[in-house]
PDB file of C-alpha atoms in Angstrom:
ATOM      1  CA  LYS A  25     232.534 206.395 122.899  1.00 97.00           C
ATOM      2  CA  LEU A  26     230.272 209.328 122.141  1.00 98.00           C
ATOM      3  CA  LYS A  27     228.137 207.178 119.844  1.00 97.00           C
ATOM      4  CA  ARG A  28     228.005 204.272 122.285  1.00 96.00           C
ATOM      5  CA  ASP A  29     227.237 206.235 125.444  1.00 96.00           C
ATOM      6  CA  ASN A  30     225.547 209.423 124.254  1.00 97.00           C
ATOM      7  CA  GLY A  31     224.029 208.691 120.830  1.00 97.00           C
ATOM      8  CA  LEU A  32     226.280 211.329 119.246  1.00 98.00           C
ATOM      9  CA  SER A  33     228.145 211.044 115.928  1.00 98.00           C
ATOM     10  CA  TYR A  34     231.149 213.236 115.092  1.00 98.00           C
ATOM     11  CA  GLN A  35     233.792 213.250 112.388  1.00 98.00           C
ATOM     12  CA  ARG A  36     237.472 213.222 113.328  1.00 97.00           C
ATOM     13  CA  ASP A  37     237.826 216.972 112.718  1.00 98.00           C
ATOM     14  CA  GLU A  38     234.942 217.642 115.134  1.00 98.00           C
ATOM     15  CA  VAL A  39     236.850 216.215 118.116  1.00 98.00           C
ATOM     16  CA  ILE A  40     239.942 217.451 119.942  1.00 98.00           C
ATOM     17  CA  VAL A  41     241.928 215.735 122.706  1.00 98.00           C
ATOM     18  CA  SER A  42     243.523 218.019 125.284  1.00 98.00           C
ATOM     19  CA  CYS A  43     245.486 217.859 128.557  1.00 98.00           C
ATOM     20  CA  GLY A  44     242.401 217.316 130.701  1.00 97.00           C
ATOM     21  CA  ALA A  45     238.873 218.703 130.493  1.00 98.00           C
ATOM     22  CA  LYS A  46     240.109 221.904 132.147  1.00 98.00           C
ATOM     23  CA  HIS A  47     242.417 222.423 129.173  1.00 98.00           C
ATOM     24  CA  SER A  48     239.529 221.800 126.753  1.00 98.00           C
ATOM     25  CA  LEU A  49     237.435 224.392 128.587  1.00 98.00           C
ATOM     26  CA  TYR A  50     240.295 226.898 128.599  1.00 98.00           C
ATOM     27  CA  ASN A  51     240.795 226.446 124.848  1.00 98.00           C
ATOM     28  CA  LEU A  52     237.076 227.032 124.369  1.00 98.00           C
ATOM     29  CA  ALA A  53     237.076 230.190 126.472  1.00 98.00           C
ATOM     30  CA  LEU A  54     239.912 231.701 124.471  1.00 98.00           C
ATOM     31  CA  VAL A  55     238.488 230.912 121.032  1.00 98.00           C
ATOM     32  CA  LEU A  56     234.830 231.756 121.774  1.00 98.00           C
ATOM     33  CA  PHE A  57     234.818 234.667 124.229  1.00 98.00           C
ATOM     34  CA  GLU A  58     236.030 238.243 124.099  1.00 98.00           C
ATOM     35  CA  GLU A  59     235.426 241.582 125.764  1.00 98.00           C
ATOM     36  CA  GLY A  60     231.738 242.466 125.787  1.00 98.00           C
ATOM     37  CA  ASP A  61     230.539 238.852 125.848  1.00 98.00           C
ATOM     38  CA  GLU A  62     228.528 237.482 128.753  1.00 98.00           C
ATOM     39  CA  VAL A  63     228.733 233.824 129.775  1.00 98.00           C
ATOM     40  CA  LEU A  64     226.006 232.307 131.944  1.00 98.00           C
ATOM     41  CA  ILE A  65     227.210 230.115 134.823  1.00 98.00           C
ATOM     42  CA  PRO A  66     224.703 228.372 137.126  1.00 98.00           C
ATOM     43  CA  ALA A  67     225.683 228.811 140.777  1.00 98.00           C
ATOM     44  CA  PRO A  68     227.054 227.037 142.757  1.00 98.00           C
ATOM     45  CA  TYR A  69     229.705 226.376 140.128  1.00 98.00           C
ATOM     46  CA  TRP A  70     233.076 224.728 139.656  1.00 98.00           C
ATOM     47  CA  VAL A  71     235.669 227.304 140.682  1.00 98.00           C
ATOM     48  CA  THR A  72     237.455 227.358 137.313  1.00 98.00           C
ATOM     49  CA  TYR A  73     234.515 228.396 135.119  1.00 98.00           C
ATOM     50  CA  PRO A  74     234.350 232.113 135.997  1.00 98.00           C
ATOM     51  CA  GLU A  75     238.138 232.475 136.080  1.00 98.00           C
ATOM     52  CA  GLN A  76     238.506 231.106 132.539  1.00 98.00           C
ATOM     53  CA  VAL A  77     235.764 233.431 131.316  1.00 98.00           C
ATOM     54  CA  LYS A  78     237.573 236.389 132.868  1.00 98.00           C
ATOM     55  CA  LEU A  79     240.879 235.280 131.341  1.00 98.00           C
ATOM     56  CA  ALA A  80     239.184 235.697 127.954  1.00 98.00           C
ATOM     57  CA  ASP A  81     238.098 239.265 128.959  1.00 98.00           C
ATOM     58  CA  ALA A  82     234.435 238.228 129.000  1.00 98.00           C
ATOM     59  CA  LYS A  83     231.980 238.629 131.871  1.00 98.00           C
ATOM     60  CA  PRO A  84     230.680 235.696 133.945  1.00 98.00           C
ATOM     61  CA  VAL A  85     226.980 236.076 134.791  1.00 98.00           C
ATOM     62  CA  PHE A  86     225.878 233.842 137.639  1.00 98.00           C
ATOM     63  CA  VAL A  87     222.467 232.182 137.560  1.00 98.00           C
ATOM     64  CA  PRO A  88     221.406 231.200 141.095  1.00 97.00           C
ATOM     65  CA  THR A  89     219.961 227.772 141.871  1.00 98.00           C
ATOM     66  CA  GLN A  90     218.190 226.898 145.119  1.00 97.00           C
ATOM     67  CA  GLU A  91     219.175 224.315 147.720  1.00 97.00           C
ATOM     68  CA  GLU A  92     215.524 223.381 148.356  1.00 96.00           C
ATOM     69  CA  GLU A  93     215.184 222.538 144.630  1.00 96.00           C
ATOM     70  CA  GLY A  94     218.269 220.317 144.633  1.00 96.00           C
ATOM     71  CA  PHE A  95     220.377 223.078 143.035  1.00 98.00           C
ATOM     72  CA  ARG A  96     218.807 222.240 139.669  1.00 97.00           C
ATOM     73  CA  LEU A  97     218.916 224.989 137.049  1.00 98.00           C
ATOM     74  CA  LYS A  98     215.499 226.346 135.997  1.00 97.00           C
ATOM     75  CA  PRO A  99     215.074 227.566 132.401  1.00 97.00           C
ATOM     76  CA  GLU A 100     213.083 230.594 133.606  1.00 97.00           C
ATOM     77  CA  SER A 101     216.154 231.698 135.588  1.00 98.00           C
ATOM     78  CA  LEU A 102     218.128 231.715 132.350  1.00 97.00           C
ATOM     79  CA  LYS A 103     215.457 233.757 130.576  1.00 97.00           C
ATOM     80  CA  ARG A 104     215.774 236.515 133.186  1.00 97.00           C
ATOM     81  CA  VAL A 105     219.453 237.139 132.385  1.00 98.00           C
ATOM     82  CA  LEU A 106     219.588 236.422 128.645  1.00 98.00           C
ATOM     83  CA  ASN A 107     220.370 239.403 126.431  1.00 97.00           C
ATOM     84  CA  SER A 108     222.102 240.329 123.177  1.00 97.00           C
ATOM     85  CA  ARG A 109     225.526 239.964 124.829  1.00 98.00           C
ATOM     86  CA  THR A 110     224.955 236.369 125.956  1.00 98.00           C
ATOM     87  CA  LYS A 111     227.561 234.249 124.175  1.00 98.00           C
ATOM     88  CA  ALA A 112     227.312 230.930 125.999  1.00 98.00           C
ATOM     89  CA  LEU A 113     225.983 228.883 128.885  1.00 98.00           C
ATOM     90  CA  ILE A 114     228.333 226.596 130.816  1.00 98.00           C
ATOM     91  CA  LEU A 115     226.323 223.530 131.774  1.00 98.00           C
ATOM     92  CA  ASN A 116     227.660 220.982 134.271  1.00 98.00           C
ATOM     93  CA  SER A 117     225.419 217.969 134.837  1.00 98.00           C
ATOM     94  CA  PRO A 118     226.128 216.045 137.028  1.00 98.00           C
ATOM     95  CA  CYS A 119     227.393 219.101 138.855  1.00 98.00           C
ATOM     96  CA  ASN A 120     230.525 219.794 140.835  1.00 98.00           C
ATOM     97  CA  PRO A 121     230.043 220.776 143.704  1.00 98.00           C
ATOM     98  CA  THR A 122     226.317 220.054 144.272  1.00 98.00           C
ATOM     99  CA  GLY A 123     225.796 216.698 142.538  1.00 98.00           C
ATOM    100  CA  ALA A 124     222.701 218.094 140.799  1.00 98.00           C
ATOM    101  CA  VAL A 125     221.569 216.302 137.620  1.00 98.00           C
ATOM    102  CA  LEU A 126     219.296 217.950 135.049  1.00 98.00           C
ATOM    103  CA  ASP A 127     216.497 215.822 133.628  1.00 96.00           C
ATOM    104  CA  ARG A 128     215.609 215.498 129.963  1.00 98.00           C
ATOM    105  CA  HIS A 129     212.646 217.877 130.128  1.00 98.00           C
ATOM    106  CA  VAL A 130     214.725 220.723 131.569  1.00 98.00           C
ATOM    107  CA  LEU A 131     217.506 220.087 129.054  1.00 98.00           C
ATOM    108  CA  GLU A 132     214.967 220.241 126.211  1.00 98.00           C
ATOM    109  CA  GLU A 133     213.837 223.678 127.401  1.00 98.00           C
ATOM    110  CA  ILE A 134     217.438 224.901 127.659  1.00 98.00           C
ATOM    111  CA  ALA A 135     218.178 223.488 124.198  1.00 98.00           C
ATOM    112  CA  SER A 136     215.221 225.395 122.725  1.00 98.00           C
ATOM    113  CA  LEU A 137     216.479 228.596 124.326  1.00 98.00           C
ATOM    114  CA  ALA A 138     219.978 228.121 122.912  1.00 98.00           C
ATOM    115  CA  VAL A 139     218.652 227.544 119.398  1.00 98.00           C
ATOM    116  CA  GLU A 140     216.198 230.449 119.605  1.00 98.00           C
ATOM    117  CA  LYS A 141     218.662 232.958 121.057  1.00 98.00           C
ATOM    118  CA  GLY A 142     221.747 231.665 119.276  1.00 98.00           C
ATOM    119  CA  PHE A 143     224.135 231.096 122.179  1.00 98.00           C
ATOM    120  CA  TYR A 144     226.617 228.249 122.655  1.00 98.00           C
ATOM    121  CA  ILE A 145     226.270 225.547 125.301  1.00 98.00           C
ATOM    122  CA  LEU A 146     229.486 224.262 126.859  1.00 98.00           C
ATOM    123  CA  SER A 147     228.340 220.937 128.298  1.00 98.00           C
ATOM    124  CA  ASP A 148     230.800 219.618 130.883  1.00 98.00           C
ATOM    125  CA  GLU A 149     229.870 215.939 131.277  1.00 98.00           C
ATOM    126  CA  CYS A 150     232.882 214.650 133.208  1.00 98.00           C
ATOM    127  CA  TYR A 151     230.726 213.006 135.891  1.00 98.00           C
ATOM    128  CA  GLU A 152     228.262 211.317 133.520  1.00 98.00           C
ATOM    129  CA  ALA A 153     229.106 207.789 134.740  1.00 97.00           C
ATOM    130  CA  LEU A 154     228.345 208.677 138.360  1.00 98.00           C
ATOM    131  CA  VAL A 155     224.569 209.036 138.639  1.00 98.00           C
ATOM    132  CA  PHE A 156     222.422 207.389 141.292  1.00 98.00           C
ATOM    133  CA  GLU A 157     218.893 206.353 142.263  1.00 97.00           C
ATOM    134  CA  GLY A 158     217.930 205.462 138.699  1.00 96.00           C
ATOM    135  CA  VAL A 159     218.717 208.946 137.392  1.00 97.00           C
ATOM    136  CA  GLU A 160     219.543 209.152 133.680  1.00 96.00           C
ATOM    137  CA  HIS A 161     222.400 211.231 132.330  1.00 98.00           C
ATOM    138  CA  VAL A 162     221.374 212.952 129.094  1.00 98.00           C
ATOM    139  CA  SER A 163     223.836 214.797 126.873  1.00 98.00           C
ATOM    140  CA  ILE A 164     222.061 217.953 125.723  1.00 98.00           C
ATOM    141  CA  ALA A 165     223.704 217.641 122.290  1.00 98.00           C
ATOM    142  CA  SER A 166     221.777 214.396 121.725  1.00 98.00           C
ATOM    143  CA  LEU A 167     218.421 216.210 121.746  1.00 98.00           C
ATOM    144  CA  GLY A 168     218.539 217.167 118.072  1.00 98.00           C
ATOM    145  CA  GLU A 169     220.751 218.421 115.280  1.00 98.00           C
ATOM    146  CA  GLU A 170     219.895 222.067 115.946  1.00 98.00           C
ATOM    147  CA  VAL A 171     221.062 222.076 119.544  1.00 98.00           C
ATOM    148  CA  LYS A 172     224.010 219.859 118.630  1.00 98.00           C
ATOM    149  CA  SER A 173     225.228 222.607 116.292  1.00 98.00           C
ATOM    150  CA  HIS A 174     225.216 225.017 119.261  1.00 98.00           C
ATOM    151  CA  THR A 175     226.881 222.624 121.746  1.00 98.00           C
ATOM    152  CA  ILE A 176     230.432 221.653 122.587  1.00 99.00           C
ATOM    153  CA  VAL A 177     230.522 218.490 124.699  1.00 98.00           C
ATOM    154  CA  ILE A 178     233.444 218.265 127.113  1.00 98.00           C
ATOM    155  CA  ASN A 179     234.471 215.072 128.865  1.00 98.00           C
ATOM    156  CA  ALA A 180     237.527 213.319 130.283  1.00 98.00           C
ATOM    157  CA  VAL A 181     238.805 209.986 131.510  1.00 98.00           C
ATOM    158  CA  SER A 182     239.699 211.346 134.941  1.00 96.00           C
ATOM    159  CA  LYS A 183     236.457 210.717 136.841  1.00 96.00           C
ATOM    160  CA  ALA A 184     234.918 207.614 135.245  1.00 96.00           C
ATOM    161  CA  TYR A 185     238.259 205.782 135.093  1.00 97.00           C
ATOM    162  CA  SER A 186     240.122 207.335 138.064  1.00 95.00           C
ATOM    163  CA  MET A 187     242.759 208.700 135.657  1.00 96.00           C
ATOM    164  CA  THR A 188     243.115 212.260 136.980  1.00 93.00           C
ATOM    165  CA  GLY A 189     246.898 212.306 136.714  1.00 94.00           C
ATOM    166  CA  TRP A 190     246.920 211.102 133.108  1.00 97.00           C
ATOM    167  CA  ARG A 191     245.496 214.467 131.981  1.00 97.00           C
ATOM    168  CA  ILE A 192     243.278 213.448 129.077  1.00 98.00           C
ATOM    169  CA  GLY A 193     240.157 215.435 128.260  1.00 98.00           C
ATOM    170  CA  TYR A 194     238.309 215.908 125.009  1.00 98.00           C
ATOM    171  CA  ALA A 195     235.757 218.134 123.326  1.00 98.00           C
ATOM    172  CA  ALA A 196     233.373 217.485 120.442  1.00 98.00           C
ATOM    173  CA  GLY A 197     231.420 220.114 118.578  1.00 98.00           C
ATOM    174  CA  PRO A 198     231.080 222.278 115.469  1.00 98.00           C
ATOM    175  CA  ARG A 199     233.989 221.870 113.074  1.00 98.00           C
ATOM    176  CA  GLU A 200     234.954 225.559 113.030  1.00 98.00           C
ATOM    177  CA  VAL A 201     235.139 225.723 116.837  1.00 98.00           C
ATOM    178  CA  ILE A 202     237.229 222.570 117.107  1.00 98.00           C
ATOM    179  CA  LYS A 203     239.547 223.877 114.362  1.00 98.00           C
ATOM    180  CA  ALA A 204     240.117 227.094 116.320  1.00 98.00           C
ATOM    181  CA  MET A 205     240.816 225.101 119.489  1.00 98.00           C
ATOM    182  CA  SER A 206     243.291 222.915 117.606  1.00 98.00           C
ATOM    183  CA  ASP A 207     245.100 225.953 116.190  1.00 97.00           C
ATOM    184  CA  LEU A 208     245.399 227.433 119.681  1.00 98.00           C
ATOM    185  CA  GLN A 209     246.459 224.182 121.332  1.00 97.00           C
ATOM    186  CA  SER A 210     249.108 223.476 118.698  1.00 96.00           C
ATOM    187  CA  GLN A 211     250.936 226.635 119.805  1.00 96.00           C
ATOM    188  CA  ALA A 212     250.497 225.940 123.520  1.00 94.00           C
ATOM    189  CA  THR A 213     251.115 222.239 124.247  1.00 93.00           C
ATOM    190  CA  SER A 214     251.274 220.496 120.849  1.00 88.00           C
ATOM    191  CA  ASN A 215     249.389 217.497 122.256  1.00 90.00           C
ATOM    192  CA  PRO A 216     248.710 215.477 125.400  1.00 95.00           C
ATOM    193  CA  THR A 217     251.434 212.925 126.073  1.00 96.00           C
ATOM    194  CA  SER A 218     251.165 209.925 123.770  1.00 96.00           C
ATOM    195  CA  ILE A 219     251.398 207.435 126.658  1.00 97.00           C
ATOM    196  CA  ALA A 220     248.332 208.957 128.307  1.00 98.00           C
ATOM    197  CA  GLN A 221     246.477 208.890 124.971  1.00 97.00           C
ATOM    198  CA  LYS A 222     247.106 205.153 124.623  1.00 97.00           C
ATOM    199  CA  ALA A 223     245.888 204.556 128.184  1.00 98.00           C
ATOM    200  CA  ALA A 224     242.752 206.611 127.494  1.00 98.00           C
ATOM    201  CA  VAL A 225     241.952 204.547 124.389  1.00 97.00           C
ATOM    202  CA  GLU A 226     242.127 201.382 126.501  1.00 97.00           C
ATOM    203  CA  ALA A 227     239.909 202.949 129.172  1.00 97.00           C
ATOM    204  CA  LEU A 228     237.262 204.104 126.686  1.00 97.00           C
ATOM    205  CA  LEU A 229     237.201 201.004 124.483  1.00 96.00           C
ATOM    206  CA  GLY A 230     237.961 198.291 127.039  1.00 95.00           C
ATOM    207  CA  PRO A 231     235.508 196.501 129.358  1.00 95.00           C
ATOM    208  CA  GLN A 232     233.238 198.931 131.208  1.00 95.00           C
ATOM    209  CA  GLU A 233     232.124 196.686 134.085  1.00 96.00           C
ATOM    210  CA  THR A 234     234.582 198.318 136.486  1.00 95.00           C
ATOM    211  CA  VAL A 235     232.987 201.725 135.888  1.00 96.00           C
ATOM    212  CA  LYS A 236     229.590 200.388 136.974  1.00 95.00           C
ATOM    213  CA  ALA A 237     231.138 198.679 139.992  1.00 97.00           C
ATOM    214  CA  MET A 238     232.815 201.941 140.987  1.00 97.00           C
ATOM    215  CA  ALA A 239     229.537 203.846 140.667  1.00 97.00           C
ATOM    216  CA  GLN A 240     227.835 201.296 142.936  1.00 97.00           C
ATOM    217  CA  GLU A 241     230.544 201.737 145.558  1.00 97.00           C
ATOM    218  CA  PHE A 242     230.262 205.523 145.332  1.00 98.00           C
ATOM    219  CA  ASP A 243     226.514 205.177 145.858  1.00 98.00           C
ATOM    220  CA  LYS A 244     227.086 203.354 149.166  1.00 98.00           C
ATOM    221  CA  ARG A 245     229.436 206.098 150.333  1.00 98.00           C
ATOM    222  CA  ARG A 246     227.024 208.797 149.164  1.00 98.00           C
ATOM    223  CA  ARG A 247     224.145 207.355 151.161  1.00 98.00           C
ATOM    224  CA  TYR A 248     226.287 207.015 154.266  1.00 98.00           C
ATOM    225  CA  ILE A 249     227.791 210.512 154.192  1.00 98.00           C
ATOM    226  CA  VAL A 250     224.421 212.197 153.512  1.00 98.00           C
ATOM    227  CA  GLU A 251     222.770 210.324 156.397  1.00 98.00           C
ATOM    228  CA  ARG A 252     225.624 211.133 158.798  1.00 98.00           C
ATOM    229  CA  LEU A 253     225.696 214.818 157.897  1.00 98.00           C
ATOM    230  CA  ASN A 254     221.935 215.192 158.234  1.00 98.00           C
ATOM    231  CA  SER A 255     222.106 213.618 161.693  1.00 98.00           C
ATOM    232  CA  LEU A 256     224.367 216.436 162.928  1.00 98.00           C
ATOM    233  CA  PRO A 257     222.735 219.318 164.820  1.00 97.00           C
ATOM    234  CA  ARG A 258     222.315 222.500 162.720  1.00 97.00           C
ATOM    235  CA  VAL A 259     223.706 220.835 159.565  1.00 98.00           C
ATOM    236  CA  ARG A 260     221.552 220.323 156.463  1.00 98.00           C
ATOM    237  CA  CYS A 261     222.776 218.199 153.529  1.00 98.00           C
ATOM    238  CA  PRO A 262     220.825 217.974 150.242  1.00 97.00           C
ATOM    239  CA  ASN A 263     220.810 214.577 148.546  1.00 97.00           C
ATOM    240  CA  PRO A 264     223.118 214.692 145.482  1.00 98.00           C
ATOM    241  CA  LEU A 265     222.108 212.534 142.516  1.00 98.00           C
ATOM    242  CA  GLY A 266     225.448 212.580 140.712  1.00 98.00           C
ATOM    243  CA  ALA A 267     229.233 213.141 140.905  1.00 98.00           C
ATOM    244  CA  PHE A 268     231.060 212.297 144.178  1.00 98.00           C
ATOM    245  CA  TYR A 269     230.548 215.373 146.334  1.00 98.00           C
ATOM    246  CA  VAL A 270     228.166 216.539 149.015  1.00 98.00           C
ATOM    247  CA  PHE A 271     227.447 220.244 149.552  1.00 98.00           C
ATOM    248  CA  PRO A 272     226.031 220.561 153.075  1.00 98.00           C
ATOM    249  CA  ASN A 273     224.730 223.803 154.556  1.00 98.00           C
ATOM    250  CA  PHE A 274     226.730 224.768 157.675  1.00 98.00           C
ATOM    251  CA  SER A 275     225.437 228.337 157.978  1.00 98.00           C
ATOM    252  CA  ALA A 276     223.453 227.657 161.181  1.00 98.00           C
ATOM    253  CA  LEU A 277     226.816 227.215 162.901  1.00 98.00           C
ATOM    254  CA  TYR A 278     228.164 230.590 161.819  1.00 98.00           C
ATOM    255  CA  GLY A 279     228.693 232.896 164.784  1.00 98.00           C
ATOM    256  CA  LYS A 280     229.643 229.940 167.005  1.00 98.00           C
ATOM    257  CA  GLY A 281     233.110 229.637 168.487  1.00 97.00           C
ATOM    258  CA  TYR A 282     235.648 227.416 170.238  1.00 97.00           C
ATOM    259  CA  GLY A 283     238.728 228.702 172.015  1.00 95.00           C
ATOM    260  CA  ASP A 284     240.144 231.459 169.850  1.00 95.00           C
ATOM    261  CA  TRP A 285     237.995 230.426 166.901  1.00 97.00           C
ATOM    262  CA  VAL A 286     234.945 232.371 165.728  1.00 98.00           C
ATOM    263  CA  ILE A 287     233.230 230.856 162.684  1.00 98.00           C
ATOM    264  CA  ARG A 288     232.045 233.693 160.446  1.00 98.00           C
ATOM    265  CA  GLY A 289     231.668 231.824 157.153  1.00 98.00           C
ATOM    266  CA  SER A 290     232.709 228.818 155.071  1.00 98.00           C
ATOM    267  CA  THR A 291     236.381 229.855 154.941  1.00 98.00           C
ATOM    268  CA  ASP A 292     236.563 229.970 158.754  1.00 98.00           C
ATOM    269  CA  MET A 293     234.729 226.647 158.954  1.00 98.00           C
ATOM    270  CA  ALA A 294     237.164 224.993 156.563  1.00 98.00           C
ATOM    271  CA  ALA A 295     240.161 226.349 158.479  1.00 98.00           C
ATOM    272  CA  TYR A 296     238.643 225.265 161.816  1.00 98.00           C
ATOM    273  CA  LEU A 297     237.959 221.723 160.619  1.00 98.00           C
ATOM    274  CA  LEU A 298     241.442 221.432 159.145  1.00 98.00           C
ATOM    275  CA  ASP A 299     243.223 222.650 162.282  1.00 98.00           C
ATOM    276  CA  GLU A 300     241.008 221.149 164.975  1.00 97.00           C
ATOM    277  CA  ALA A 301     239.799 217.933 163.308  1.00 97.00           C
ATOM    278  CA  ALA A 302     242.426 217.272 160.609  1.00 98.00           C
ATOM    279  CA  VAL A 303     239.582 217.134 158.074  1.00 98.00           C
ATOM    280  CA  ALA A 304     240.009 218.871 154.710  1.00 97.00           C
ATOM    281  CA  VAL A 305     236.927 220.447 153.112  1.00 98.00           C
ATOM    282  CA  VAL A 306     236.550 223.205 150.526  1.00 98.00           C
ATOM    283  CA  PRO A 307     234.806 226.467 151.489  1.00 98.00           C
ATOM    284  CA  GLY A 308     231.542 226.943 149.645  1.00 98.00           C
ATOM    285  CA  ILE A 309     232.359 230.575 148.937  1.00 98.00           C
ATOM    286  CA  ASP A 310     234.826 229.332 146.299  1.00 97.00           C
ATOM    287  CA  PHE A 311     231.844 227.807 144.465  1.00 98.00           C
ATOM    288  CA  GLY A 312     229.587 230.824 144.915  1.00 98.00           C
ATOM    289  CA  SER A 313     227.783 229.922 148.176  1.00 98.00           C
ATOM    290  CA  ASP A 314     229.236 230.889 151.545  1.00 98.00           C
ATOM    291  CA  ALA A 315     226.501 228.942 153.364  1.00 98.00           C
ATOM    292  CA  HIS A 316     227.945 225.604 152.258  1.00 98.00           C
ATOM    293  CA  ILE A 317     231.116 223.536 152.279  1.00 98.00           C
ATOM    294  CA  ARG A 318     232.101 220.780 149.856  1.00 98.00           C
ATOM    295  CA  LEU A 319     233.153 217.312 150.928  1.00 98.00           C
ATOM    296  CA  SER A 320     234.305 214.582 148.548  1.00 98.00           C
ATOM    297  CA  TYR A 321     233.486 210.925 149.042  1.00 98.00           C
ATOM    298  CA  ALA A 322     236.082 209.808 146.485  1.00 96.00           C
ATOM    299  CA  THR A 323     238.015 208.108 149.244  1.00 96.00           C
ATOM    300  CA  SER A 324     237.678 204.895 151.215  1.00 97.00           C
ATOM    301  CA  MET A 325     234.708 204.224 153.472  1.00 98.00           C
ATOM    302  CA  GLU A 326     237.204 203.874 156.319  1.00 98.00           C
ATOM    303  CA  ASN A 327     238.442 207.420 155.718  1.00 98.00           C
ATOM    304  CA  ILE A 328     234.890 208.736 155.365  1.00 98.00           C
ATOM    305  CA  VAL A 329     233.848 207.230 158.700  1.00 98.00           C
ATOM    306  CA  LYS A 330     236.981 208.522 160.428  1.00 98.00           C
ATOM    307  CA  GLY A 331     236.605 211.970 158.899  1.00 98.00           C
ATOM    308  CA  LEU A 332     232.940 212.284 159.857  1.00 98.00           C
ATOM    309  CA  ASP A 333     233.693 211.141 163.413  1.00 98.00           C
ATOM    310  CA  ARG A 334     236.318 213.874 163.697  1.00 98.00           C
ATOM    311  CA  LEU A 335     234.026 216.447 162.084  1.00 98.00           C
ATOM    312  CA  GLU A 336     231.186 215.575 164.467  1.00 98.00           C
ATOM    313  CA  GLU A 337     233.437 215.981 167.482  1.00 98.00           C
ATOM    314  CA  ALA A 338     234.771 219.327 166.238  1.00 98.00           C
ATOM    315  CA  LEU A 339     231.254 220.668 165.608  1.00 98.00           C
ATOM    316  CA  ALA A 340     230.139 219.564 169.072  1.00 98.00           C
ATOM    317  CA  ASN A 341     232.801 221.866 170.543  1.00 97.00           C
ATOM    318  CA  LEU A 342     231.288 224.965 168.913  1.00 97.00           C
ATOM    319  CA  HIS A 343     229.156 227.075 171.238  1.00 96.00           C
TER     320      HIS A 343
END
């Protein structure tokens, strides 16, 4: 799979299969990080990244990205926080929650930095199959042998094949890192269930037409939800180029109220929408940005339309 899709070649002892990509990332945190290490995490970020870093007694260092730039990481932002304690960068492209996708040129600059400064790149590529508008997914490890030796690629079958409950993720990287992960995992879970492994083999090696069809359907939903959100007063929604989330800015509504509700931030907004509109969203503060909320379009178009209708009505009540 890695050779076919990403142009990457690994030996058997350079790959480990775990109970989901989250498990792969947790294994990595425990074998790579320790007290005194700093781990760079572009923000907004997936909620688990900083917690796993802290579980390893290391320090997460957040690298801000800007909404007006599509939340894309800039190499110069990394340079400002790099120091002798920097152990790794966690890279997520396409990104959860923003849908940002890094282009080849930016990845080449980040790769050069990693090689020059000697830090690891943990490249979470779980959403690689879900990119839109002609955007190309590039695995940073494919940009040369030097950066490959600094990179651990993490992926899973959960997103591309809708196999979240099967809990199969995998990591590929330097032999000594994978060996340490295997030693740790053997004392924690032994292995992912064999039934799920067999299903994952079929998913990865079987016909891939359904993955493309799914991406096309997600693209239709993406376009619809972005257009609807941007049509709402005081709501601003950047156009995501990957994954299956939107990360709209609701901050212009903060300070508004309805009944006993006063919306002071993304947590209040999420609670208000859940109680008043029966719409579930995730507060942006969990991802490092209180100005935003996250919505997923990994549901039917019928549910998306219904949910947005309810959300629009609930927002219209705020004064």
